Amino acid sequence: MSKKMGLLRIGSKKRQGDIKRSKPRCRNSKKMATLVEPPNRIKPKGKHYYTIWQTLFEIDTKYVPIKPIGRGAYGVVCSSINRETNEKVAIKKIGNIFENSIDALRTLRELKLLRHIRHENVIALKDVMMPIHKTSFKDVYLVYELMDTDLHQIIKSSQPLSNDHCKYFLFQLLRGLKYLHSANILHRDLKPGNLLVNANCDLKICDFGLARTNGVDGQFMTEYVVTRWYRAPELLLCCDNYGTSIDVWSVGCIFAEILGRKPIFPGTECLNQLKLIISVLGSQHESHLEFIDNAKARRFIKSLPYTRGRHFSQLYPQADPLAIDLLQKMLVFDPTKRITVLEALQHPYMASLYDPRCDPPAQVPISLDIDEHWGEPMIREMFWNEMLHYHPEAASANA
Amino acid sequence: MKMKTKTPLKQLKLAVPAQETPITSFLTASGTFHDGDLLLNQKGLRLISEEKESRPSDGKELEFDFLLDDLETIKVIGKGSGGVVQLVRHKWVGRLFALKVIQMNIQEDIRKQIVQELKINQASQCPHVVVCYHSFYHNGVISLVLEYMDRGSLADVIKQVKTILEPYLAVVCKQVLQGLVYLHNERHVIHRDIKPSNLLVNHKGEVKITDFGVSAMLASSMGQRDTFVGTYNYMSPERISGSTYDYSSDIWSLGMVVLECAIGRFPYIQSEDQQSWPSFYELLAAIVESPPPSAPPDQFSPEFCTFVSSCIQKDPRDRLTSLELLDHPFIKKFEDKDLDLGILVGGLEPPVNFPR
């Protein structure tokens, strides 16, 4: 039996109409999760309630929150203990999920993908809590394995990173990506904040809200999806068809950021982003612009002032020459000439780490049946079906 | 199980940085955000220089005390650039406000912009700029309590009426220009994001500017995410081509907004038959390379046509200033006709419905 957490318990809710201001809470309540009464005083079986950063969490009783660890783009995240297994997890609450159908579909996409993905370098989704009522739930609670921090925090910190650190991070990112690409999945939003790491340097890819299968259904993929600083030229230039190479570009930007401890292309706007890229890679020869199918976009690139660019060894003078060579092959403007993930793993820089026998491909290509025009009832049904995969016992109890 | 690699790795370790280290360098022991002469916490905003002078409170002070906890959320009314905007009600007084919630970002240029916006809001005293009553900082989040404009934005209006007649446009323009005169001449600020959704309207027919330039920077920084759609539509040619720009770039944007309201479509869409928007680079090329759009003289008065062309000049030096435009014949033409914009917007569907 594990030691019980010393959690604070707040008294009962104030009476209706009581206008007296509540007394300021003690300092601890700002940092720890606080056990509270259910909102309407009716406690459903199997759930308990905590306030975390003024956000109410309605969670399964086997989880005991510890403290808030982040405020993601779409919700609050707190660390917790699973009392049944004694393992630490991260619970993400996404509130009012149906308020914005684009965000809802993004979350649904992540649920569907992560259910199929099994890889050491991809974050595991351990549970999706079953809400009390199928017809009226508004919030979704996702349970992930808990990691210590993310690569963004590491890069920003002052601690030195050796060549072995840089190499090991890149290696894990590439093999996680190799698995995804073998399953026909593009991540499409790789950036340091989406790469979780532990103190022992394990690295896992997370945040699959923008991930999508690679055009197997022949559908043109929407543009403008990747966080700008890590966005590949073919996305910035409105190319209608793109592939796994957009993730490789993002990896190149991340690798450069690990080496240089700051973003390599911190564009303020889309046009500025392109200018920064050209200022480093240099003006492109005509033959390297043939992939741009929009005539006006191609003309725009040609209209930029001529520049010879800067060699990566000038930007990162301390880096291993093999790292520079690999970086150079990743950050190639023309996606058809950019190195692939597999080729990157086979690069001499990765020779001491990569063993192809240890990296089997995904079992089967994963397909998503998500229609961007679904309304709330259908989205709600799909969420419920995903939850049933983690709670098969609830299927019979569905009334 | 430790993952297999060809050769065993020596023990690699990382120091896990404390989660709050970056922002704590800007926090006092009690959790107040402190940058330069600006102090911001759960109780509100204070400027140190202002405190020393013990300046008397200005006219926009509310008649009651204000706490963040006293606001209850009714509905999210926007996920605009810079953050989430909620319709909130003061629990005791029942008054409605718009609450804009921004994640604090301590990247230096972003932080400076946020502080600048807070200071501008603190000092804002123009009837045609949305009032910011209070600002708070708590747990990494900044909250701005803003005036609630109950008829939404100009974007909501033209969605319903499609076109706005010249007399009403003159009323809109005059108010926006007065707001711009304040921003340009008194606050020395370029707005940078004049567009229909940033020009708010209330049931009294008042038009006010919202979302100062910092918000565009914020949108760029928070998640560094944007879409092409709408980002460049109202941006002046000199900004798009990367040249330096000044107050006159806001004038270009205003001209585009006015023309759009008049003809019922975004000016660079060639005709009403064209369903889709021009592609991103087609739009850029059109703005930078083509002659500027204009109001058709067979449908609009000469005064309106020259007003629009005074705003939409490719060369920023050829544009009139906001002060000069207030004296334009198009504005003067309707000044003494006592037009009530409230009648127009009062007949429209309010953008936010909620139980009272």
mmCIF file of C-alpha atoms in Angstrom, chain A residues 26-161:
data_model
loop_
_atom_site.group_PDB
_atom_site.id
_atom_site.type_symbol
_atom_site.label_atom_id
_atom_site.label_comp_id
_atom_site.label_asym_id
_atom_site.label_seq_id
_atom_site.Cartn_x
_atom_site.Cartn_y
_atom_site.Cartn_z
ATOM 1 C CA CYS A 26 -3.179 29.223 1.636
ATOM 2 C CA ARG A 27 -0.197 29.375 -0.685
ATOM 3 C CA ASN A 28 -0.041 25.613 -1.128
ATOM 4 C CA SER A 29 -3.428 25.495 -2.814
ATOM 5 C CA LYS A 30 -1.968 27.359 -5.755
ATOM 6 C CA LYS A 31 0.524 24.614 -6.477
ATOM 7 C CA MET A 32 -1.056 21.365 -5.354
ATOM 8 C CA ALA A 33 -4.171 19.715 -6.659
ATOM 9 C CA THR A 34 -7.038 20.267 -4.242
ATOM 10 C CA LEU A 35 -9.725 17.696 -3.532
ATOM 11 C CA VAL A 36 -13.152 19.350 -3.708
ATOM 12 C CA GLU A 37 -16.824 18.484 -3.503
ATOM 13 C CA PRO A 38 -18.630 17.502 -6.704
ATOM 14 C CA PRO A 39 -20.194 20.557 -8.379
ATOM 15 C CA ASN A 40 -23.817 19.596 -7.712
ATOM 16 C CA ARG A 41 -23.059 17.642 -4.509
ATOM 17 C CA ILE A 42 -24.015 14.375 -6.202
ATOM 18 C CA LYS A 43 -20.957 12.189 -6.223
ATOM 19 C CA PRO A 44 -20.983 9.726 -9.113
ATOM 20 C CA LYS A 45 -19.570 6.318 -8.416
ATOM 21 C CA GLY A 46 -15.960 5.894 -9.439
ATOM 22 C CA LYS A 47 -15.177 9.610 -9.812
ATOM 23 C CA HIS A 48 -13.637 12.244 -7.584
ATOM 24 C CA TYR A 49 -13.024 15.949 -8.048
ATOM 25 C CA TYR A 50 -9.965 18.153 -7.839
ATOM 26 C CA THR A 51 -9.294 21.799 -8.535
ATOM 27 C CA ILE A 52 -6.082 22.411 -10.440
ATOM 28 C CA TRP A 53 -5.202 25.957 -11.474
ATOM 29 C CA GLN A 54 -8.839 26.959 -11.005
ATOM 30 C CA THR A 55 -9.825 24.117 -13.326
ATOM 31 C CA LEU A 56 -12.164 21.410 -12.065
ATOM 32 C CA PHE A 57 -10.985 17.861 -12.808
ATOM 33 C CA GLU A 58 -13.525 15.039 -12.719
ATOM 34 C CA ILE A 59 -11.398 11.925 -12.764
ATOM 35 C CA ASP A 60 -11.544 8.209 -12.052
ATOM 36 C CA THR A 61 -10.864 7.442 -8.407
ATOM 37 C CA LYS A 62 -7.861 5.279 -9.221
ATOM 38 C CA TYR A 63 -5.974 8.438 -10.190
ATOM 39 C CA VAL A 64 -4.739 10.847 -7.544
ATOM 40 C CA PRO A 65 -3.483 14.179 -8.902
ATOM 41 C CA ILE A 66 -0.190 15.534 -7.627
ATOM 42 C CA LYS A 67 0.324 18.957 -9.168
ATOM 43 C CA PRO A 68 -0.236 20.964 -12.324
ATOM 44 C CA ILE A 69 2.582 20.586 -14.829
ATOM 45 C CA GLY A 70 1.417 22.623 -17.761
ATOM 46 C CA ARG A 71 -1.165 24.542 -19.630
ATOM 47 C CA GLY A 72 -1.296 23.122 -23.104
ATOM 48 C CA ALA A 73 -2.776 24.811 -26.136
ATOM 49 C CA TYR A 74 -6.131 23.192 -25.459
ATOM 50 C CA GLY A 75 -6.126 22.262 -21.808
ATOM 51 C CA VAL A 76 -4.562 21.900 -18.395
ATOM 52 C CA VAL A 77 -2.204 19.034 -17.607
ATOM 53 C CA CYS A 78 -1.422 17.615 -14.169
ATOM 54 C CA SER A 79 0.795 14.817 -12.930
ATOM 55 C CA SER A 80 -0.926 11.979 -11.105
ATOM 56 C CA ILE A 81 -0.455 8.562 -9.565
ATOM 57 C CA ASN A 82 -2.341 5.530 -10.808
ATOM 58 C CA ARG A 83 -3.055 3.819 -7.493
ATOM 59 C CA GLU A 84 -3.697 0.469 -9.153
ATOM 60 C CA THR A 85 -0.283 0.284 -10.785
ATOM 61 C CA ASN A 86 1.688 2.850 -8.758
ATOM 62 C CA GLU A 87 2.925 4.483 -11.935
ATOM 63 C CA LYS A 88 3.004 8.193 -12.591
ATOM 64 C CA VAL A 89 0.912 9.581 -15.416
ATOM 65 C CA ALA A 90 0.004 12.918 -16.939
ATOM 66 C CA ILE A 91 -3.698 13.730 -17.154
ATOM 67 C CA LYS A 92 -4.743 16.291 -19.711
ATOM 68 C CA LYS A 93 -8.174 17.844 -19.399
ATOM 69 C CA ILE A 94 -9.625 19.248 -22.601
ATOM 70 C CA GLY A 95 -12.621 21.281 -21.545
ATOM 71 C CA ASN A 96 -15.651 22.093 -23.685
ATOM 72 C CA ILE A 97 -14.393 19.851 -26.439
ATOM 73 C CA PHE A 98 -17.355 20.404 -28.760
ATOM 74 C CA GLU A 99 -17.186 24.177 -28.639
ATOM 75 C CA ASN A 100 -14.789 24.172 -31.573
ATOM 76 C CA SER A 101 -15.165 21.361 -34.075
ATOM 77 C CA ILE A 102 -11.698 21.892 -35.547
ATOM 78 C CA ASP A 103 -10.102 21.406 -32.141
ATOM 79 C CA ALA A 104 -12.394 18.468 -31.411
ATOM 80 C CA LEU A 105 -11.415 16.695 -34.611
ATOM 81 C CA ARG A 106 -7.788 17.374 -33.835
ATOM 82 C CA THR A 107 -8.116 15.636 -30.483
ATOM 83 C CA LEU A 108 -10.109 12.789 -32.010
ATOM 84 C CA ARG A 109 -7.408 12.283 -34.612
ATOM 85 C CA GLU A 110 -4.805 12.019 -31.885
ATOM 86 C CA LEU A 111 -6.867 9.444 -29.986
ATOM 87 C CA LYS A 112 -7.319 7.288 -33.050
ATOM 88 C CA LEU A 113 -3.669 7.371 -34.018
ATOM 89 C CA LEU A 114 -2.205 6.830 -30.564
ATOM 90 C CA ARG A 115 -4.414 3.811 -29.979
ATOM 91 C CA HIS A 116 -2.519 1.995 -32.735
ATOM 92 C CA ILE A 117 0.978 3.283 -32.151
ATOM 93 C CA ARG A 118 3.406 1.215 -30.091
ATOM 94 C CA HIS A 119 6.925 2.558 -30.096
ATOM 95 C CA GLU A 120 9.511 3.499 -27.504
ATOM 96 C CA ASN A 121 9.957 6.922 -29.031
ATOM 97 C CA VAL A 122 6.295 7.829 -29.311
ATOM 98 C CA ILE A 123 4.276 8.891 -26.277
ATOM 99 C CA ALA A 124 1.847 6.270 -25.038
ATOM 100 C CA LEU A 125 -1.792 7.128 -24.440
ATOM 101 C CA LYS A 126 -2.665 4.891 -21.520
ATOM 102 C CA ASP A 127 -6.292 5.707 -20.869
ATOM 103 C CA VAL A 128 -9.172 7.898 -21.945
ATOM 104 C CA MET A 129 -11.589 8.303 -19.074
ATOM 105 C CA MET A 130 -15.209 7.376 -19.558
ATOM 106 C CA PRO A 131 -17.549 10.281 -18.828
ATOM 107 C CA ILE A 132 -20.663 9.719 -16.771
ATOM 108 C CA HIS A 133 -23.152 10.569 -19.498
ATOM 109 C CA LYS A 134 -22.614 9.854 -23.163
ATOM 110 C CA THR A 135 -25.193 12.361 -24.337
ATOM 111 C CA SER A 136 -24.062 15.336 -22.283
ATOM 112 C CA PHE A 137 -20.330 15.133 -21.594
ATOM 113 C CA LYS A 138 -18.336 18.216 -22.544
ATOM 114 C CA ASP A 139 -14.835 17.452 -21.279
ATOM 115 C CA VAL A 140 -12.316 14.801 -22.226
ATOM 116 C CA TYR A 141 -9.570 13.478 -19.947
ATOM 117 C CA LEU A 142 -6.540 11.879 -21.571
ATOM 118 C CA VAL A 143 -3.988 9.877 -19.598
ATOM 119 C CA TYR A 144 -0.428 9.764 -20.908
ATOM 120 C CA GLU A 145 2.786 8.345 -19.567
ATOM 121 C CA LEU A 146 4.566 11.032 -17.578
ATOM 122 C CA MET A 147 7.833 12.488 -18.829
ATOM 123 C CA ASP A 148 10.124 14.838 -16.948
ATOM 124 C CA THR A 149 10.277 17.745 -19.380
ATOM 125 C CA ASP A 150 10.404 18.652 -23.070
ATOM 126 C CA LEU A 151 13.190 19.448 -25.497
ATOM 127 C CA HIS A 152 12.189 23.107 -25.640
ATOM 128 C CA GLN A 153 12.947 23.451 -21.928
ATOM 129 C CA ILE A 154 16.245 21.605 -22.349
ATOM 130 C CA ILE A 155 17.365 23.792 -25.248
ATOM 131 C CA LYS A 156 16.409 26.911 -23.331
ATOM 132 C CA SER A 157 18.230 25.843 -20.174
ATOM 133 C CA SER A 158 21.876 26.679 -19.606
ATOM 134 C CA GLN A 159 23.137 23.128 -19.147
ATOM 135 C CA PRO A 160 25.716 22.022 -21.726
ATOM 136 C CA LEU A 161 24.761 19.346 -24.239
#
